[in-house]
């Protein structure tokens, strides 16, 4: 397949580097283009027992206009760049190009489908921890499942194409296909909303937020409000599931969400997709969300 | 006694009108001066079985400079005017003038004592519900206890002077003297902080906030944080007391705190004394107040 990665940050480079083992992968890279070009590639460092992997002579593009018409386009920009996607998708989309969106938040597919109204669109939610280091290296802390679900014009068959492509990489990326894109988005948001927002507001890592009172009460209140909205939106998330998420976060050590780093680095934060779109749905379904309202103001 | 009321709003007019039965009471009245002057007085409407009371030809002052040197000065301005008090107190304060502060919040005496460093200062906390109506009338919904405690240079004896003055009015105002001004301030703040702030943020009355989830969880969290700061500041407020306050608020019918009306009328709100000063003490005592921090931002 010809694959274009639109937004080759830590996540886009990792997936692209793996898929390039068997496919022709093009990377749209803007801020890092010059450095990667100069150094002739980039490095992926997987957790043991994997070795690190040098991605040599990747097909780099600084301008979306030089991307080739592609069989698969993976959108892995931050959602803060979503207003630019119309321009970025102009050249790589042909008839039947499969569009895979791997982003946080909700409302992503609703927006992107307006830009590619005739293409099969697949929702992807990744929990992989991939961090860009200074020396042109991406460090993958762990390889988590990539969850997929078909959106507009897409089928389960097309999810399988992606599943098989990632199964063939080394290391392989586990992919699981779901029927409802809302289900995988809400299951991620239950975690992302409280931890991304509160890590910025209180400048605390997720282990502290999940462990220490009174932070943990605020986390629980937010999870419950998000679950109420999810339920109105057709996705039931049990109390047991939320308790497990909290426990896992307590055990997984000090960690800061990417939104925290965006914030302290003075970059735009993914508030629109992770917070504002959630609250817009709350209003639509007439769900009261007093704690989310407080959080939203504190992120302004 | 010669008494000056600095800040003759609903509360100042009520206390002044009653004290004028036996004392010479001067009112510093700014926004309402012209109307009260034209109508020759104002009306106090007490709850049954009391009758309404016409206060005729009150000694009105539009300028603090015409207030006489007084034996007792009652400061009943909103705390939002506290930065002006230096100018307002210039003429009515003489040696030994007793200064009674009847305001909400905390830090009031610390500020005012700088303006009258040699005078006996008494802290007063009123829970009387007095509302100014359009037709130059003050409606008193109920007559609550006025709590007093001596601050700088003041003695229990001087609290008694005030106690006796109010005991002699008709209707009489119940006064109770405490030893610690911090105790009466914190006991009021435990209620004022959550209900004043949340009534503005959520545009809900105190009965809704005290009754309906998830508001009541936020109220409880705020009460607990205020109690933590109070404890560090030397005042213990029990869980039982907070539960009682909540129960009383649930039962007392729909009510909006004065800060709510200030907010919807576009007036300055008493945030500095009711919220900011509480948070400054939290920082001083290294108390974590995540919920109060959210509230503070939402009131900005």
Short mmCIF file of C-alpha atoms in Angstrom, two decimals, chain A:
data_model
loop_
_atom_site.label_atom_id
_atom_site.label_comp_id
_atom_site.label_asym_id
_atom_site.label_seq_id
_atom_site.Cartn_x
_atom_site.Cartn_y
_atom_site.Cartn_z
CA UNK A 1 0.00 0.00 0.00
CA UNK A 2 0.97 3.62 -0.37
CA UNK A 3 0.48 5.13 3.08
CA UNK A 4 0.63 8.80 4.04
CA UNK A 5 1.10 9.83 7.65
CA UNK A 6 -0.41 13.28 8.12
CA UNK A 7 1.16 14.56 11.33
CA UNK A 8 4.36 12.62 11.91
CA UNK A 9 4.92 13.32 15.59
CA UNK A 10 5.95 10.61 18.05
CA UNK A 11 2.91 8.45 17.32
CA UNK A 12 2.90 8.99 13.55
CA UNK A 13 6.60 8.19 13.29
CA UNK A 14 6.22 5.00 15.31
CA UNK A 15 3.31 3.63 13.31
CA UNK A 16 4.85 4.87 10.05
CA UNK A 17 8.24 3.36 10.82
CA UNK A 18 6.68 -0.03 11.52
CA UNK A 19 4.39 0.00 8.47
CA UNK A 20 7.36 0.98 6.25
CA UNK A 21 8.71 -2.53 6.80
CA UNK A 22 6.22 -3.68 4.16
CA UNK A 23 4.65 -0.58 2.65
CA UNK A 24 5.60 2.68 0.96
CA UNK A 25 5.19 5.21 3.76
CA UNK A 26 5.21 8.99 3.25
CA UNK A 27 5.49 11.32 6.22
CA UNK A 28 4.12 14.83 6.32
CA UNK A 29 6.48 16.42 8.81
CA UNK A 30 6.53 20.13 9.42
CA UNK A 31 8.41 21.33 12.51
CA UNK A 32 10.91 18.45 12.48
CA UNK A 33 11.41 18.14 8.72
CA UNK A 34 14.82 19.86 8.56
CA UNK A 35 16.32 17.89 11.43
CA UNK A 36 15.13 14.48 10.23
CA UNK A 37 16.22 15.28 6.67
CA UNK A 38 19.69 16.35 7.85
CA UNK A 39 20.15 13.27 10.02
CA UNK A 40 18.82 10.95 7.33
CA UNK A 41 16.10 9.41 9.43
CA UNK A 42 14.97 8.85 13.00
CA UNK A 43 15.21 6.20 15.68
CA UNK A 44 12.47 4.24 17.42
CA UNK A 45 13.32 2.79 20.83
CA UNK A 46 10.94 0.03 21.82
CA UNK A 47 10.71 -1.38 25.32
CA UNK A 48 12.75 -4.54 26.03
CA UNK A 49 13.04 -7.20 24.77
CA UNK A 50 12.79 -5.26 21.47
CA UNK A 51 15.79 -3.51 20.06
CA UNK A 52 15.92 0.04 18.90
CA UNK A 53 15.20 0.55 15.24
CA UNK A 54 16.76 3.03 12.83
CA UNK A 55 14.31 4.34 10.22
CA UNK A 56 16.60 5.30 7.37
CA UNK A 57 15.78 7.59 4.47
CA UNK A 58 12.07 7.96 5.27
CA UNK A 59 10.00 9.55 2.51
CA UNK A 60 9.67 12.99 4.04
CA UNK A 61 7.35 15.77 2.94
CA UNK A 62 7.36 19.30 4.21
CA UNK A 63 4.40 20.31 2.08
CA UNK A 64 1.12 18.38 1.87
CA UNK A 65 1.05 19.09 -1.88
CA UNK A 66 3.88 16.59 -2.54
CA UNK A 67 2.17 13.67 -0.76
CA UNK A 68 1.17 10.99 -3.28
CA UNK A 69 -2.42 9.80 -3.77
CA UNK A 70 -2.52 7.11 -1.08
CA UNK A 71 -4.32 3.86 -0.26
CA UNK A 72 -4.27 4.66 3.43
CA UNK A 73 -3.95 8.05 5.11
CA UNK A 74 -3.28 8.07 8.84
CA UNK A 75 -4.21 11.36 10.49
CA UNK A 76 -2.10 11.63 13.62
CA UNK A 77 -1.88 15.38 14.03
CA UNK A 78 -2.84 16.86 17.36
CA UNK A 79 -6.47 17.93 17.27
CA UNK A 80 -5.27 21.52 17.75
CA UNK A 81 -4.29 21.37 14.05
CA UNK A 82 -7.62 19.96 12.87
CA UNK A 83 -8.74 23.29 11.38
CA UNK A 84 -5.82 22.95 8.93
CA UNK A 85 -6.66 19.40 7.81
CA UNK A 86 -8.69 20.52 4.81
CA UNK A 87 -5.53 21.88 3.19
CA UNK A 88 -3.36 18.97 4.30
CA UNK A 89 -5.60 16.25 2.85
CA UNK A 90 -5.99 17.81 -0.59
CA UNK A 91 -3.41 15.73 -2.48
CA UNK A 92 -3.13 12.37 -0.71
CA UNK A 93 -6.84 11.55 -0.87
CA UNK A 94 -8.07 9.70 -3.96
CA UNK A 95 -11.24 7.71 -4.51
CA UNK A 96 -11.44 4.93 -1.90
CA UNK A 97 -8.45 6.15 0.11
CA UNK A 98 -8.94 4.71 3.56
CA UNK A 99 -8.68 7.45 6.19
CA UNK A 100 -7.64 6.40 9.70
CA UNK A 101 -7.92 9.06 12.43
CA UNK A 102 -5.73 8.34 15.46
CA UNK A 103 -6.47 11.19 17.85
CA UNK A 104 -7.79 11.95 21.30
CA UNK A 105 -11.14 13.47 22.11
CA UNK A 106 -14.56 13.28 20.52
CA UNK A 107 -16.11 14.94 17.48
CA UNK A 108 -12.97 14.17 15.42
CA UNK A 109 -14.75 11.99 12.85
CA UNK A 110 -17.70 14.35 12.61
CA UNK A 111 -15.31 17.14 11.62
CA UNK A 112 -12.95 15.16 9.38
CA UNK A 113 -15.78 13.42 7.50
CA UNK A 114 -16.82 16.83 6.20
CA UNK A 115 -13.39 17.13 4.60
CA UNK A 116 -13.44 13.65 3.00
CA UNK A 117 -17.19 13.10 2.52
CA UNK A 118 -16.85 10.17 0.09
CA UNK A 119 -14.00 8.21 1.69
CA UNK A 120 -14.18 5.36 4.17
CA UNK A 121 -13.25 6.79 7.56
CA UNK A 122 -12.01 4.78 10.51
CA UNK A 123 -11.77 5.96 14.09
CA UNK A 124 -8.59 4.95 15.91
CA UNK A 125 -7.77 5.32 19.57
CA UNK A 126 -4.26 4.57 20.73
CA UNK A 127 -3.01 4.23 24.28
CA UNK A 128 0.61 3.79 23.24
CA UNK A 129 3.01 5.99 25.19
CA UNK A 130 5.41 7.41 22.62
CA UNK A 131 7.59 10.37 23.48
CA UNK A 132 9.83 12.39 21.20
CA UNK A 133 13.29 12.87 22.70
CA UNK A 134 15.71 15.67 21.84
CA UNK A 135 18.07 13.51 19.79
CA UNK A 136 15.61 12.69 17.02
CA UNK A 137 14.49 9.55 18.79
CA UNK A 138 11.03 8.35 19.73
CA UNK A 139 10.88 6.38 22.94
CA UNK A 140 7.98 3.96 23.17
CA UNK A 141 7.31 3.27 26.86
CA UNK A 142 4.90 0.50 26.06
CA UNK A 143 3.06 -0.87 23.04
CA UNK A 144 -0.63 -0.63 23.75
CA UNK A 145 -3.59 -1.86 21.78
CA UNK A 146 -4.79 0.29 18.89
CA UNK A 147 -8.59 0.31 18.87
CA UNK A 148 -10.46 0.79 15.64
CA UNK A 149 -14.08 1.29 14.69
CA UNK A 150 -15.62 2.12 11.31
CA UNK A 151 -17.16 5.54 10.83
CA UNK A 152 -18.73 6.93 7.64
CA UNK A 153 -18.55 4.67 4.55
CA UNK A 154 -16.11 2.35 6.27
CA UNK A 155 -16.65 -1.35 6.89
CA UNK A 156 -15.32 -4.00 9.23
CA UNK A 157 -13.40 -5.36 6.26
CA UNK A 158 -11.47 -2.11 6.04
CA UNK A 159 -10.67 -2.25 9.74
CA UNK A 160 -9.23 -5.71 9.05
CA UNK A 161 -6.86 -4.32 6.39
CA UNK A 162 -5.33 -2.09 9.07
CA UNK A 163 -5.37 -4.89 11.63
CA UNK A 164 -3.41 -7.15 9.28
CA UNK A 165 -0.95 -4.44 8.32
CA UNK A 166 -0.04 -3.88 11.99
CA UNK A 167 -0.01 -7.61 12.75
CA UNK A 168 2.71 -7.99 10.11
CA UNK A 169 5.06 -5.40 11.64
CA UNK A 170 7.90 -6.28 13.96
CA UNK A 171 7.20 -5.68 16.76
CA UNK A 172 3.55 -6.28 15.93
CA UNK A 173 0.95 -3.74 17.10
CA UNK A 174 -2.10 -5.40 18.62
CA UNK A 175 -5.24 -4.03 16.98
CA UNK A 176 -8.79 -4.61 18.12
CA UNK A 177 -11.81 -3.65 16.06
CA UNK A 178 -15.01 -2.43 17.69
CA UNK A 179 -18.38 -1.81 16.17
CA UNK A 180 -19.05 1.57 17.75
CA UNK A 181 -16.56 4.40 17.36
CA UNK A 182 -18.32 6.18 20.19
CA UNK A 183 -17.55 3.32 22.52
CA UNK A 184 -13.78 3.55 22.04
CA UNK A 185 -13.81 7.35 22.16
CA UNK A 186 -15.79 7.48 25.42
CA UNK A 187 -13.71 4.75 27.05
CA UNK A 188 -10.63 6.83 26.44
CA UNK A 189 -12.30 10.09 27.47
CA UNK A 190 -13.29 8.68 30.85
CA UNK A 191 -9.56 8.74 31.58
CA UNK A 192 -8.42 11.66 29.44
CA UNK A 193 -10.90 14.24 30.66
CA UNK A 194 -10.01 14.12 34.35
CA UNK A 195 -6.32 13.33 34.09
CA UNK A 196 -5.40 15.66 31.23
CA UNK A 197 -7.33 18.57 32.68
CA UNK A 198 -6.33 18.13 36.32
CA UNK A 199 -2.64 17.53 35.53
CA UNK A 200 -2.61 21.06 34.08
CA UNK A 201 -4.78 22.70 36.72
CA UNK A 202 -2.96 21.20 39.70
CA UNK A 203 0.45 20.54 38.10
CA UNK A 204 0.39 17.03 39.51
CA UNK A 205 1.16 13.69 37.88
CA UNK A 206 -1.58 11.12 37.28
CA UNK A 207 -0.45 8.89 40.13
CA UNK A 208 -0.86 11.72 42.64
CA UNK A 209 -4.24 12.65 41.13
CA UNK A 210 -5.43 9.04 41.31
CA UNK A 211 -4.11 8.41 44.81
CA UNK A 212 -4.18 11.49 47.01
CA UNK A 213 -7.27 13.07 48.50
CA UNK A 214 -8.91 15.36 47.70
CA UNK A 215 -7.71 15.07 44.09
CA UNK A 216 -9.09 11.58 43.73
CA UNK A 217 -12.59 12.78 44.68
CA UNK A 218 -12.45 15.34 41.90
CA UNK A 219 -11.22 12.67 39.45
CA UNK A 220 -14.14 10.41 40.46
CA UNK A 221 -16.67 13.21 40.13
CA UNK A 222 -15.39 14.01 36.63
CA UNK A 223 -15.40 10.34 35.59
CA UNK A 224 -19.01 10.08 36.75
CA UNK A 225 -20.04 13.15 34.79
CA UNK A 226 -18.30 11.90 31.64
CA UNK A 227 -19.98 8.52 32.13
CA UNK A 228 -23.37 10.25 32.38
CA UNK A 229 -22.80 12.00 29.05
CA UNK A 230 -21.47 8.80 27.47
CA UNK A 231 -24.59 6.97 28.61
CA UNK A 232 -26.84 9.60 27.04
CA UNK A 233 -24.69 9.20 23.91
CA UNK A 234 -25.33 5.43 23.90
CA UNK A 235 -22.21 4.09 25.63
CA UNK A 236 -22.47 2.51 29.07
CA UNK A 237 -19.34 2.54 31.20
CA UNK A 238 -19.64 0.67 34.47
CA UNK A 239 -18.51 1.83 37.90
CA UNK A 240 -16.30 -1.27 37.99
CA UNK A 241 -14.54 -0.20 34.82
CA UNK A 242 -13.89 3.27 36.25
CA UNK A 243 -12.60 1.79 39.51
CA UNK A 244 -10.20 -0.43 37.51
CA UNK A 245 -8.94 2.55 35.50
CA UNK A 246 -8.29 4.46 38.69
CA UNK A 247 -6.48 1.51 40.24
CA UNK A 248 -4.33 1.03 37.15
CA UNK A 249 -3.40 4.72 37.24
CA UNK A 250 -2.51 4.46 40.93
CA UNK A 251 -0.16 1.58 40.15
CA UNK A 252 1.42 2.79 36.94
CA UNK A 253 3.82 5.32 38.46
CA UNK A 254 4.20 9.07 38.01
CA UNK A 255 3.00 10.07 34.55
CA UNK A 256 2.04 13.33 32.88
CA UNK A 257 -0.48 13.36 29.98
CA UNK A 258 0.59 14.97 26.71
CA UNK A 259 -1.81 17.86 27.32
CA UNK A 260 0.26 18.71 30.41
CA UNK A 261 3.45 18.97 28.34
CA UNK A 262 1.69 21.04 25.69
CA UNK A 263 0.57 23.38 28.44
CA UNK A 264 3.92 23.87 30.17
CA UNK A 265 5.62 24.28 26.78
CA UNK A 266 3.16 27.04 25.92
CA UNK A 267 1.67 25.09 23.00
CA UNK A 268 -2.08 25.04 22.30
CA UNK A 269 -3.79 22.30 24.32
CA UNK A 270 -6.34 19.81 22.94
CA UNK A 271 -9.12 21.42 24.96
CA UNK A 272 -11.60 21.68 22.10
CA UNK A 273 -11.77 17.96 21.42
CA UNK A 274 -11.17 16.61 24.94
CA UNK A 275 -13.22 19.09 27.00
CA UNK A 276 -15.34 21.47 24.93
CA UNK A 277 -16.83 18.80 22.63
CA UNK A 278 -17.70 16.67 25.67
CA UNK A 279 -19.50 19.63 27.23
CA UNK A 280 -21.29 20.41 23.98
CA UNK A 281 -22.71 16.88 24.07
CA UNK A 282 -23.69 17.33 27.72
CA UNK A 283 -25.69 20.40 26.76
CA UNK A 284 -27.23 18.59 23.81
CA UNK A 285 -28.42 15.76 26.08
CA UNK A 286 -29.33 18.11 28.98
CA UNK A 287 -26.87 16.44 31.35
CA UNK A 288 -25.76 18.55 34.32
CA UNK A 289 -21.98 18.68 34.62
CA UNK A 290 -21.07 21.09 37.41
CA UNK A 291 -17.56 19.74 37.88
CA UNK A 292 -16.76 19.75 34.17
CA UNK A 293 -17.95 23.36 34.00
CA UNK A 294 -15.45 24.31 36.70
CA UNK A 295 -12.68 22.47 34.87
CA UNK A 296 -13.46 24.12 31.56
CA UNK A 297 -13.15 27.60 33.05
CA UNK A 298 -9.90 26.68 34.76
CA UNK A 299 -8.40 25.64 31.42
CA UNK A 300 -9.24 28.93 29.75
#
